[in-house]
């Protein structure tokens, strides 16, 4: 306990927020803000906004961003601090050793092989006059999109006007203006000004690659004659979207395994009617041509959970389980955790209670179960946390479950909220060990939800598994805006379940459907028998939540290379006999349980063969299809077909609808950034 409590001290603090602009009054995303003399800091979000908790007294904030002058601003009496950054060119010029222009029909490799003194090795590395080329610059600026070999291999030659080798004297020389010691050889690729404007993101700081993601094997097209049923657990996790946003804002394409299409789609709200029959969930469907292949069709299945007024929600017994290990010491981890949890505390009612467990080298209780109207006491406990030590995640989870059981509210909302980067390395730490622990503890009636933070050390696979097995959801919080969305705007949906173990099973009519493919949900697939088995877990839906799933269909009669084909069987005859006189394309069934029940209920709808032109579909259909298409491109999917950034961006713009919170507009901006970034064809590889 002492190891934990040494990081627990009282400090008076306040929150400073504002926007960061350039000299043309445009906001800047991704600016780093640090408290002067401290490692505590944050970054601006997509709209150039930031918020940071600072101690009382004289404080200075340091604002830094590539291509702009470092600025130090003193915090005054106001809690609002807006800053304008000035662009600069203050880097020491490197010495050009030799250079060649590139003709339009030449590749970078072709030019390199013609240059005197240059050797391109089999692994793609480059030697210049027997000295290894150590780095790459684009028009004099550091290129962080990959190694020398990957830059030469992946950067399209049509954007390069000239390449040259330069002597680089390093960052210290750039800052001090003094050349000292031996230079390294760097390959500089000069591009035109237009390209620099179109591809600004390649210069952003790279994200370290010590992150883990489970491998995704994409769903394939399936023949309904042999496999007519498709079954999966409906889930509303959306962590993949905000994690993707972090990558794009940092100037990188996310790893393919970090792009979970269903989570991207389910990040957004959709305007679906609520249930009217007293059920907690309503189901809706829509059918149209697939935007990336108009010979195919796209089916959207939407589930809408009922809304419940805050004063009608059951009492909550919450346990904040906070990782205060050394890995949480970064500016975008523990400081952001504190801000997030204090937002949640503001939503609590007197009937709600919250306790707080922390873990580092050991686990300890730092706040016993406390009524929700004692907000100052709870926030003080949050403010008094500091990071340091190893990560006894297993011990922390066990203690949190014990505290939750000790304060259990019958028919209430009993939930652990784990805030971490997922880096458990002491105690019960393997994914399998953690999964068994959660499955055992789940029987107590306590759920666990995950708030993921940070970059470079994110253990996405571990956090997703915990949430899936613990009857909870997983949210990745990359900035204060996302914290507001999860902790305030979607408070009820984040914490209060109205339907659990939600499963969907679709039966396809082979008279209408030649092949089908579920878009996403690869790690939520169930055996067909699991649909009727109430012991098998499904997904959970919170207050007001929507779940969206989409199938791509190849209609009967369409000739293309995606429909699966096998030779006729020799020893048996196929028994399936399609119902030719039916206009039904598919039947959708879904099961769910009431939160306090272990017996499921089922509802069912059919989809008829009345496909719309995609331009005549609802705003929600067009927008969801744009997000799917974006995911196909980010994943470089083998099923992307005719997907393209321009068409998905235009469709998303036409489908913004009532976008009061600005999330759809932000998606459009991210898609435009990804389009420009992928012109370099630099794909992040994180395994």
XYZ file of C-alpha atoms in Angstrom:
687
model
C 0.000 0.000 0.000
C 2.844 2.376 0.806
C 4.184 1.980 -2.720
C 0.908 3.292 -4.016
C 0.281 5.999 -1.512
C 3.663 7.635 -1.994
C 2.255 9.089 -5.183
C -0.789 10.512 -3.430
C -0.535 14.129 -2.303
C -2.773 17.174 -2.165
C -2.187 19.887 -4.761
C -4.597 22.735 -5.480
C -5.166 22.996 -9.199
C -7.345 24.463 -11.941
C -8.041 23.744 -15.601
C -6.716 26.063 -18.320
C -8.210 25.735 -21.797
C -8.123 27.559 -25.095
C -7.362 27.351 -28.799
C -4.099 27.481 -30.734
C -4.047 29.396 -34.034
C -1.584 30.110 -36.807
C -0.991 33.621 -38.136
C -3.856 33.251 -40.602
C -6.246 32.545 -37.713
C -6.612 28.844 -38.563
C -6.654 26.466 -35.607
C -3.825 23.922 -35.402
C -4.397 20.287 -34.420
C -1.681 18.291 -32.681
C 0.144 21.161 -30.930
C 2.010 19.941 -27.836
C 1.388 21.926 -24.650
C 3.531 21.294 -21.575
C 3.741 22.901 -18.168
C 7.156 24.596 -18.183
C 9.665 22.519 -16.254
C 7.324 19.530 -16.049
C 6.489 16.437 -18.098
C 2.777 17.127 -17.649
C 1.148 18.158 -20.886
C -1.486 17.599 -23.533
C -2.132 18.201 -27.241
C -4.721 20.189 -29.161
C -7.610 18.224 -30.632
C -8.904 18.252 -34.200
C -10.377 21.720 -33.671
C -7.194 23.187 -32.180
C -8.653 23.142 -28.658
C -6.824 22.053 -25.516
C -7.432 21.767 -21.796
C -4.798 21.118 -19.167
C -4.845 20.873 -15.379
C -2.212 23.159 -13.814
C -1.230 23.775 -10.180
C -2.195 27.050 -8.557
C 0.466 29.727 -8.520
C 2.779 31.049 -11.212
C 2.691 28.678 -14.175
C 3.969 28.914 -17.735
C 2.776 26.788 -20.646
C 5.080 25.839 -23.514
C 3.515 25.426 -26.979
C 5.480 23.519 -29.648
C 4.647 22.299 -33.127
C 6.806 21.359 -36.093
C 7.301 24.284 -38.459
C 6.401 26.895 -35.818
C 8.375 28.826 -33.245
C 8.291 27.541 -29.674
C 6.132 29.829 -27.548
C 5.988 30.222 -23.785
C 2.835 31.798 -22.336
C 2.271 32.796 -18.731
C -1.008 31.641 -17.185
C -2.916 34.601 -15.801
C -6.044 34.930 -13.697
C -8.294 33.830 -16.549
C -8.888 30.120 -17.161
C -8.903 30.813 -20.928
C -5.579 31.096 -22.761
C -5.566 31.371 -26.563
C -2.234 31.353 -28.393
C -1.047 32.279 -31.901
C 2.027 30.412 -33.177
C 4.402 31.955 -35.694
C 5.850 29.928 -38.570
C 9.631 29.738 -38.812
C 12.398 28.616 -41.134
C 15.042 28.560 -38.435
C 16.904 25.365 -39.256
C 20.577 25.218 -40.153
C 21.035 24.565 -43.852
C 22.669 21.241 -44.643
C 25.476 20.976 -47.161
C 24.393 19.535 -50.512
C 26.977 16.993 -51.635
C 25.490 15.992 -54.982
C 22.068 15.991 -56.589
C 20.099 14.862 -59.613
C 16.805 15.918 -61.118
C 14.136 13.279 -61.742
C 12.364 12.965 -65.052
C 8.679 12.131 -65.083
C 9.220 8.586 -66.353
C 11.902 7.619 -63.834
C 11.615 5.923 -60.456
C 13.673 6.985 -57.454
C 15.515 3.668 -57.534
C 16.452 4.134 -61.200
C 18.022 7.505 -60.507
C 19.891 6.232 -57.441
C 21.454 3.375 -59.378
C 22.806 5.826 -61.983
C 24.429 8.110 -59.421
C 28.181 7.812 -59.000
C 29.210 6.400 -55.620
C 25.716 5.109 -54.797
C 25.002 1.462 -53.962
C 21.437 0.217 -53.423
C 21.584 -3.051 -51.484
C 19.162 -5.979 -51.737
C 17.429 -4.995 -48.490
C 16.811 -1.485 -49.829
C 19.431 0.247 -47.692
C 21.677 2.782 -49.451
C 25.418 3.425 -49.290
C 26.942 6.692 -50.541
C 30.730 6.684 -50.957
C 30.894 3.663 -48.617
C 28.930 5.501 -45.912
C 25.455 4.334 -44.897
C 22.663 6.792 -45.625
C 21.096 7.371 -42.216
C 17.880 9.218 -42.957
C 15.486 10.855 -45.370
C 14.256 14.433 -45.675
C 11.486 15.856 -47.803
C 12.460 19.314 -49.006
C 14.791 19.720 -46.037
C 12.317 18.562 -43.392
C 12.651 15.314 -41.470
C 10.584 12.523 -42.994
C 9.141 10.265 -40.279
C 7.053 7.956 -42.458
C 9.563 5.110 -42.455
C 13.116 3.973 -43.142
C 15.320 4.999 -46.044
C 14.364 1.797 -47.846
C 10.621 2.265 -47.311
C 10.783 5.899 -48.408
C 12.568 5.033 -51.645
C 10.248 2.102 -52.232
C 6.937 3.753 -51.336
C 7.164 7.436 -52.178
C 5.721 7.996 -55.672
C 8.317 9.382 -58.046
C 5.849 11.756 -59.667
C 5.926 14.035 -56.599
C 9.755 14.188 -56.483
C 11.478 16.899 -58.530
C 15.052 16.268 -57.417
C 17.021 14.016 -55.100
C 20.327 14.788 -53.448
C 22.678 13.589 -50.745
C 23.476 16.071 -48.010
C 25.761 16.272 -45.007
C 23.616 16.532 -41.896
C 25.179 17.866 -38.703
C 22.245 16.994 -36.465
C 19.631 18.666 -34.302
C 22.124 20.346 -31.980
C 23.753 22.121 -34.905
C 20.337 23.193 -36.123
C 19.543 24.752 -32.769
C 22.952 26.244 -31.984
C 24.002 27.208 -35.509
C 27.431 25.576 -35.013
C 28.680 22.577 -36.995
C 30.828 20.246 -34.943
C 31.949 16.657 -35.549
C 31.373 14.355 -38.509
C 28.149 14.697 -40.475
C 25.850 11.825 -41.424
C 24.697 11.261 -44.974
C 21.009 11.976 -45.572
C 18.939 11.553 -48.730
C 16.913 14.709 -49.420
C 13.942 14.392 -51.779
C 12.801 17.763 -53.099
C 9.113 18.076 -53.880
C 7.114 20.936 -55.362
C 5.290 23.499 -53.235
C 1.917 22.137 -54.357
C 2.802 18.686 -53.055
C 3.950 20.159 -49.757
C 0.571 21.835 -49.369
C -1.251 18.611 -50.234
C 0.784 16.325 -47.985
C 1.465 18.295 -44.806
C 1.013 15.368 -42.474
C 4.174 13.491 -43.401
C 6.184 15.851 -41.225
C 4.284 15.193 -37.989
C 6.011 13.339 -35.154
C 5.836 9.564 -35.514
C 4.200 7.311 -32.928
C 6.511 4.731 -31.330
C 5.636 1.201 -32.374
C 5.399 -0.585 -29.014
C 1.652 -1.046 -29.406
C -0.218 -4.351 -29.695
C -3.279 -5.156 -31.793
C -4.935 -8.500 -32.398
C -4.642 -9.677 -35.994
C -7.792 -9.193 -38.068
C -8.576 -11.747 -40.772
C -11.181 -10.035 -42.940
C -14.526 -11.712 -43.475
C -14.845 -13.166 -46.982
C -17.808 -13.577 -49.316
C -19.857 -16.654 -48.385
C -22.242 -18.758 -50.473
C -25.684 -18.836 -48.772
C -26.533 -22.177 -50.393
C -23.923 -23.881 -48.235
C -23.855 -21.385 -45.332
C -27.174 -19.529 -45.130
C -26.713 -18.199 -41.564
C -24.433 -15.407 -40.356
C -24.254 -14.890 -36.576
C -22.387 -12.340 -34.472
C -22.474 -10.452 -31.182
C -23.753 -6.893 -31.620
C -21.401 -4.479 -29.901
C -20.968 -0.718 -29.604
C -17.284 -0.349 -28.786
C -15.865 2.615 -30.692
C -12.243 2.726 -29.529
C -10.865 2.021 -33.000
C -12.190 5.304 -34.387
C -10.586 7.624 -31.838
C -7.377 5.595 -32.046
C -7.431 6.030 -35.830
C -7.946 9.758 -35.333
C -4.860 9.879 -33.122
C -2.769 8.294 -35.872
C -4.051 10.549 -38.644
C -3.586 13.666 -36.501
C -0.036 12.482 -35.817
C 0.689 12.153 -39.523
C 0.530 8.388 -39.897
C -1.765 5.816 -41.418
C -2.897 3.513 -38.581
C -1.783 -0.121 -38.573
C -4.225 -2.305 -40.494
C -5.045 -4.340 -37.393
C -5.967 -1.144 -35.527
C -8.780 -0.450 -38.022
C -11.921 -2.278 -36.893
C -14.613 -1.226 -39.324
C -17.585 -1.928 -37.056
C -16.110 0.309 -34.334
C -15.488 3.084 -36.842
C -19.141 2.971 -37.935
C -20.502 2.708 -34.399
C -18.598 5.779 -33.210
C -21.371 7.963 -34.654
C -24.947 8.627 -33.610
C -27.678 7.677 -36.073
C -31.210 9.018 -36.222
C -33.142 5.785 -35.679
C -36.627 5.656 -34.125
C -36.772 4.327 -30.577
C -38.702 1.147 -29.746
C -42.446 1.688 -29.359
C -43.555 -1.767 -28.193
C -42.091 -1.609 -24.705
C -38.965 -3.485 -25.790
C -35.558 -2.009 -24.926
C -34.301 -2.238 -28.527
C -35.808 -1.587 -31.979
C -34.450 -2.913 -35.292
C -34.337 -1.108 -38.658
C -32.976 -2.052 -42.093
C -32.107 -0.331 -45.386
C -30.972 -1.760 -48.760
C -29.174 0.034 -51.599
C -26.456 -0.347 -54.206
C -22.937 -0.608 -52.758
C -21.087 2.681 -53.450
C -17.753 0.966 -54.215
C -19.356 -1.563 -56.614
C -22.802 -0.659 -57.905
C -23.374 -4.238 -59.104
C -23.309 -5.268 -55.460
C -25.800 -4.290 -52.750
C -25.293 -2.962 -49.241
C -27.646 -3.820 -46.374
C -27.644 -1.721 -43.234
C -29.001 -3.217 -40.013
C -29.564 -0.705 -37.228
C -30.462 -1.380 -33.594
C -31.673 1.489 -31.416
C -31.775 1.242 -27.619
C -34.388 3.138 -25.675
C -33.582 6.415 -23.969
C -34.110 6.667 -20.218
C -34.214 9.914 -18.240
C -31.338 10.337 -15.814
C -33.609 10.389 -12.762
C -35.114 7.056 -13.852
C -31.783 5.252 -14.139
C -30.857 2.800 -11.376
C -28.384 3.766 -8.678
C -24.741 3.219 -9.546
C -22.025 1.512 -7.545
C -18.861 2.524 -9.381
C -15.230 1.691 -8.731
C -12.638 3.809 -10.510
C -9.640 1.542 -11.112
C -6.765 3.821 -12.103
C -3.395 2.782 -13.455
C -0.777 5.035 -11.801
C 2.248 3.049 -12.968
C 5.251 4.686 -14.584
C 3.899 4.125 -18.093
C 1.013 6.490 -17.257
C 3.316 9.446 -16.595
C 2.930 10.919 -20.091
C 0.981 14.132 -20.637
C -1.760 12.355 -22.594
C -2.292 9.662 -19.971
C -2.768 10.352 -16.248
C -3.522 14.094 -16.615
C -6.183 13.247 -19.207
C -7.494 10.434 -16.985
C -8.014 12.956 -14.194
C -9.921 15.355 -16.433
C -12.072 12.522 -17.821
C -13.052 11.084 -14.462
C -13.858 14.504 -13.007
C -16.270 15.039 -15.909
C -17.936 11.759 -15.015
C -18.121 12.752 -11.347
C -20.054 15.870 -12.372
C -22.794 13.582 -13.757
C -23.254 11.560 -10.562
C -26.385 11.821 -8.411
C -26.648 11.550 -4.603
C -27.885 7.953 -4.963
C -24.728 6.991 -6.869
C -21.546 5.926 -5.110
C -17.941 5.749 -6.280
C -14.814 4.199 -4.787
C -11.296 4.506 -6.159
C -8.590 1.854 -6.421
C -5.130 2.571 -7.812
C -2.343 0.232 -8.798
C 1.329 0.534 -9.635
C 3.863 -1.706 -7.855
C 0.953 -2.680 -5.591
C -2.791 -2.075 -5.470
C -4.596 0.002 -2.866
C -7.900 1.651 -1.983
C -7.485 5.442 -1.908
C -11.172 6.389 -1.711
C -13.832 4.239 -0.017
C -17.297 4.140 -1.547
C -18.503 7.761 -1.453
C -21.882 9.301 -2.315
C -22.098 11.112 -5.645
C -23.024 14.435 -4.045
C -19.601 14.624 -2.315
C -17.985 15.803 -5.521
C -15.217 17.875 -3.923
C -14.010 14.896 -1.897
C -14.029 12.625 -4.949
C -12.271 15.166 -7.177
C -9.628 15.836 -4.533
C -8.837 12.121 -4.479
C -8.494 12.159 -8.268
C -6.291 15.270 -8.261
C -3.952 13.784 -5.677
C -2.669 10.960 -7.886
C 0.810 10.742 -9.390
C 2.365 8.070 -11.606
C 5.348 5.837 -10.855
C 6.320 2.181 -10.496
C 5.549 -1.101 -12.233
C 2.109 -2.323 -13.251
C 0.278 -4.836 -11.036
C -2.825 -4.823 -13.205
C -4.084 -8.221 -12.057
C -3.912 -7.247 -8.378
C -5.704 -3.989 -9.109
C -8.560 -5.691 -10.937
C -9.016 -8.252 -8.157
C -9.178 -5.527 -5.506
C -11.607 -3.464 -7.589
C -13.968 -6.434 -7.923
C -13.806 -7.001 -4.167
C -14.694 -3.362 -3.450
C -17.539 -3.516 -5.988
C -18.926 -6.696 -4.406
C -18.671 -5.222 -0.908
C -20.828 -2.257 -1.989
C -23.096 -4.161 -4.391
C -26.467 -2.531 -5.171
C -29.178 -5.047 -6.001
C -30.851 -4.168 -9.329
C -28.341 -1.325 -9.616
C -25.533 -0.477 -12.001
C -22.471 -2.167 -10.521
C -19.460 -1.351 -12.641
C -15.682 -0.991 -12.565
C -14.208 1.736 -14.775
C -10.604 0.906 -15.595
C -8.444 3.790 -16.851
C -5.152 2.562 -18.314
C -2.875 2.242 -21.325
C -3.249 -1.535 -20.925
C 0.401 -2.157 -20.099
C 0.073 -4.839 -17.402
C 3.411 -6.468 -16.676
C 3.275 -7.767 -13.101
C 0.936 -10.409 -11.688
C -1.921 -11.770 -13.769
C -0.750 -10.161 -16.963
C -1.159 -12.372 -20.036
C -4.272 -11.869 -22.132
C -5.442 -15.422 -21.336
C -4.895 -15.023 -17.582
C -6.742 -11.723 -17.581
C -9.583 -13.204 -19.630
C -10.067 -16.070 -17.164
C -10.034 -13.646 -14.240
C -12.701 -11.438 -15.839
C -14.898 -14.413 -16.802
C -14.825 -15.659 -13.213
C -15.525 -12.246 -11.670
C -18.321 -11.468 -14.151
C -20.528 -13.980 -12.350
C -20.746 -11.566 -9.407
C -22.923 -9.199 -11.466
C -20.226 -6.527 -11.733
C -19.381 -5.194 -15.206
C -16.081 -3.642 -16.254
C -15.616 -0.872 -18.814
C -12.280 0.327 -20.165
C -11.010 3.843 -20.805
C -7.839 3.582 -22.884
C -5.237 6.371 -22.990
C -1.897 7.285 -24.487
C 0.235 6.480 -27.496
C 3.307 4.440 -28.268
C 2.597 1.872 -25.539
C -1.100 1.206 -26.125
C -2.136 -2.403 -25.476
C -5.345 -2.375 -27.470
C -5.722 -6.155 -27.634
C -5.683 -6.532 -23.860
C -8.191 -3.753 -23.195
C -10.609 -4.981 -25.845
C -10.597 -8.489 -24.399
C -11.265 -7.264 -20.874
C -14.268 -5.202 -21.993
C -15.679 -8.012 -24.141
C -15.442 -10.610 -21.387
C -16.502 -8.224 -18.639
C -19.919 -7.137 -19.998
C -18.568 -3.643 -20.616
C -17.429 -1.337 -23.384
C -14.040 -0.039 -24.475
C -13.462 3.632 -25.246
C -10.160 5.128 -26.383
C -9.746 8.728 -25.189
C -7.189 10.631 -27.228
C -8.085 14.177 -26.151
C -10.346 16.226 -23.907
C -13.059 16.422 -26.570
C -13.350 12.631 -26.665
C -13.495 12.608 -22.874
C -16.422 15.037 -23.018
C -18.202 12.845 -25.575
C -17.858 9.679 -23.499
C -18.233 11.081 -19.988
C -20.854 13.792 -20.564
C -22.668 13.626 -23.912
C -22.999 9.827 -23.870
C -22.930 9.354 -20.097
C -26.009 7.125 -19.957
C -24.936 4.926 -22.835
C -21.424 4.549 -21.455
C -22.520 3.394 -17.992
C -26.088 2.066 -18.035
C -27.008 -1.147 -19.877
C -30.586 -1.568 -21.151
C -30.001 -4.807 -23.098
C -27.235 -7.350 -22.621
C -25.992 -10.324 -24.638
C -27.343 -8.831 -27.854
C -26.848 -11.169 -30.829
C -27.798 -10.917 -34.488
C -28.428 -13.816 -36.854
C -29.162 -13.280 -40.539
C -30.539 -15.899 -42.921
C -29.947 -15.170 -46.616
C -32.245 -16.310 -49.416
C -30.066 -18.065 -52.055
C -32.695 -17.316 -54.704
C -31.763 -13.631 -54.323
C -28.258 -13.690 -52.860
C -25.303 -15.281 -54.639
C -22.848 -14.357 -51.864
C -22.681 -12.135 -48.775
C -19.960 -10.572 -46.621
C -20.241 -9.059 -43.136
C -18.258 -5.822 -42.955
C -16.277 -5.918 -39.731
C -17.178 -7.797 -36.523
C -14.397 -10.318 -37.244
C -13.752 -10.860 -33.533
C -17.474 -10.956 -32.669
C -18.458 -13.908 -34.877
C -20.485 -16.693 -33.267
C -21.365 -20.246 -34.251
C -24.919 -20.524 -35.561
C -25.849 -22.622 -32.512
C -24.698 -19.844 -30.176
C -27.600 -17.635 -31.219
C -30.124 -19.709 -29.229
C -27.685 -20.590 -26.433
C -28.240 -18.168 -23.557
C -24.938 -19.169 -21.965
C -23.018 -17.620 -24.875
C -22.086 -13.961 -24.519
C -23.331 -11.272 -26.867
C -22.775 -7.525 -26.874
C -24.267 -4.937 -24.533
C -26.278 -1.833 -25.419
C -26.462 1.215 -23.187
C -29.098 3.929 -22.886
C -29.782 5.506 -26.292
C -27.049 3.523 -28.028
C -27.244 2.493 -31.668
C -25.565 -0.545 -33.216
C -24.978 -0.595 -36.963
C -23.949 -3.623 -39.010
C -23.598 -3.776 -42.786
C -23.516 -6.666 -45.241
C -22.259 -6.488 -48.811
C -24.348 -8.717 -51.074
C -23.672 -10.094 -54.552
C -27.108 -10.557 -56.134
C -27.878 -13.684 -58.120
C -26.840 -13.268 -61.755
C -23.930 -10.875 -61.171
C -20.677 -12.108 -62.702
C -17.511 -11.148 -60.839
C -14.536 -12.718 -59.159
C -15.721 -12.348 -55.562
C -18.523 -14.939 -55.488
C -17.095 -18.204 -54.086
C -17.179 -21.281 -56.290
C -16.477 -24.989 -55.634
C -16.792 -28.099 -57.757
C -19.985 -30.189 -57.393
C -19.887 -32.858 -54.693
C -19.276 -36.422 -55.849
C -20.875 -38.398 -53.032
C -23.901 -36.300 -52.089
C -26.408 -33.940 -53.610
C -26.993 -30.425 -52.276
C -30.233 -30.295 -50.278
C -30.888 -26.539 -50.264
C -33.892 -25.573 -52.356
C -34.208 -21.821 -52.758
C -37.657 -20.272 -52.366
C -37.870 -18.717 -55.819
C -41.242 -17.045 -55.388
C -40.189 -14.969 -52.370
C -39.240 -11.304 -52.651
C -37.263 -11.555 -49.409
C -33.514 -11.051 -49.566
C -32.861 -11.945 -45.942
C -34.384 -12.394 -42.503
C -32.779 -10.640 -39.542
C -33.267 -12.031 -36.042
C -31.835 -10.536 -32.882
C -31.775 -11.740 -29.299
C -31.205 -9.799 -26.095
C -31.625 -10.126 -22.351
C -32.984 -7.583 -19.922
C -30.154 -6.398 -17.618
C -31.349 -8.450 -14.626
C -32.397 -11.547 -16.603
C -30.556 -14.606 -17.906
C -33.302 -15.585 -20.363
C -33.224 -14.021 -23.818
C -36.004 -12.620 -25.985
C -36.067 -12.595 -29.782
C -37.397 -10.270 -32.480
C -37.307 -10.617 -36.257
C -37.667 -8.547 -39.456
C -37.330 -9.307 -43.160
C -35.618 -7.339 -45.929
C -37.279 -7.367 -49.348
C -35.651 -6.961 -52.746
C -36.223 -3.222 -53.130
C -32.753 -1.751 -53.367
C -32.509 2.035 -53.610
C -30.017 4.131 -55.501
C -27.456 5.115 -52.872
C -28.205 8.810 -53.487
C -31.828 8.220 -52.437
C -31.010 6.569 -49.136
C -31.105 8.209 -45.711
C -28.326 10.500 -44.510
C -27.394 7.825 -41.992
C -27.024 5.124 -44.667
C -24.839 7.313 -46.858
C -22.693 8.444 -43.955
C -22.238 4.934 -42.533
C -21.300 3.656 -45.994
C -18.712 6.450 -46.242
C -17.136 5.355 -42.963
C -17.049 1.741 -44.163
C -15.430 2.767 -47.450
C -12.861 4.808 -45.524
C -12.064 1.755 -43.405
C -11.610 -0.403 -46.501
C -9.062 2.087 -47.834
C -7.189 2.399 -44.525
C -6.977 -1.387 -44.317
C -6.028 -1.613 -48.003
C -8.693 -4.322 -48.055
C -8.694 -6.986 -50.733
C -12.414 -6.175 -51.000
C -12.085 -2.410 -51.514
C -12.876 -2.789 -55.244
C -13.658 0.709 -56.605
C -13.474 2.470 -53.238
C -12.040 5.971 -53.372
C -11.481 8.923 -51.086
C -13.110 11.519 -53.327
C -16.421 9.680 -53.611
C -16.652 8.801 -49.917
C -15.790 12.374 -48.897
C -18.427 13.822 -51.226
C -21.010 11.332 -49.980
C -20.172 12.109 -46.350
C -20.508 15.833 -47.051
C -23.987 15.228 -48.490
C -24.928 13.194 -45.406
C -23.764 15.461 -42.563
C -27.354 16.184 -41.576
C -27.807 17.757 -38.152
C -24.179 17.676 -37.036
C -24.392 19.850 -33.919
C -21.486 18.117 -32.194
C -19.271 18.358 -35.289
C -18.207 14.703 -35.357
C -19.278 14.112 -38.951
C -17.447 17.240 -40.084
C -14.380 15.993 -38.227
C -14.625 12.666 -40.066
C -14.585 14.496 -43.394
C -11.453 16.371 -42.333
C -9.777 13.135 -41.246
C -10.665 11.469 -44.548
C -9.172 14.395 -46.454
C -6.002 14.185 -44.350
C -5.766 10.424 -44.865
C -6.204 10.886 -48.610
C -3.246 13.265 -48.699
C -1.193 11.128 -46.350
C -1.736 7.977 -48.387
C -0.433 9.701 -51.493
C 2.943 8.798 -50.033
C 1.767 5.182 -49.690
C 3.503 4.987 -46.334
C 1.704 2.343 -44.278
C 2.474 2.023 -40.574
C 3.425 -1.531 -39.685
C 2.637 -2.472 -36.070
C 2.279 -6.152 -35.397
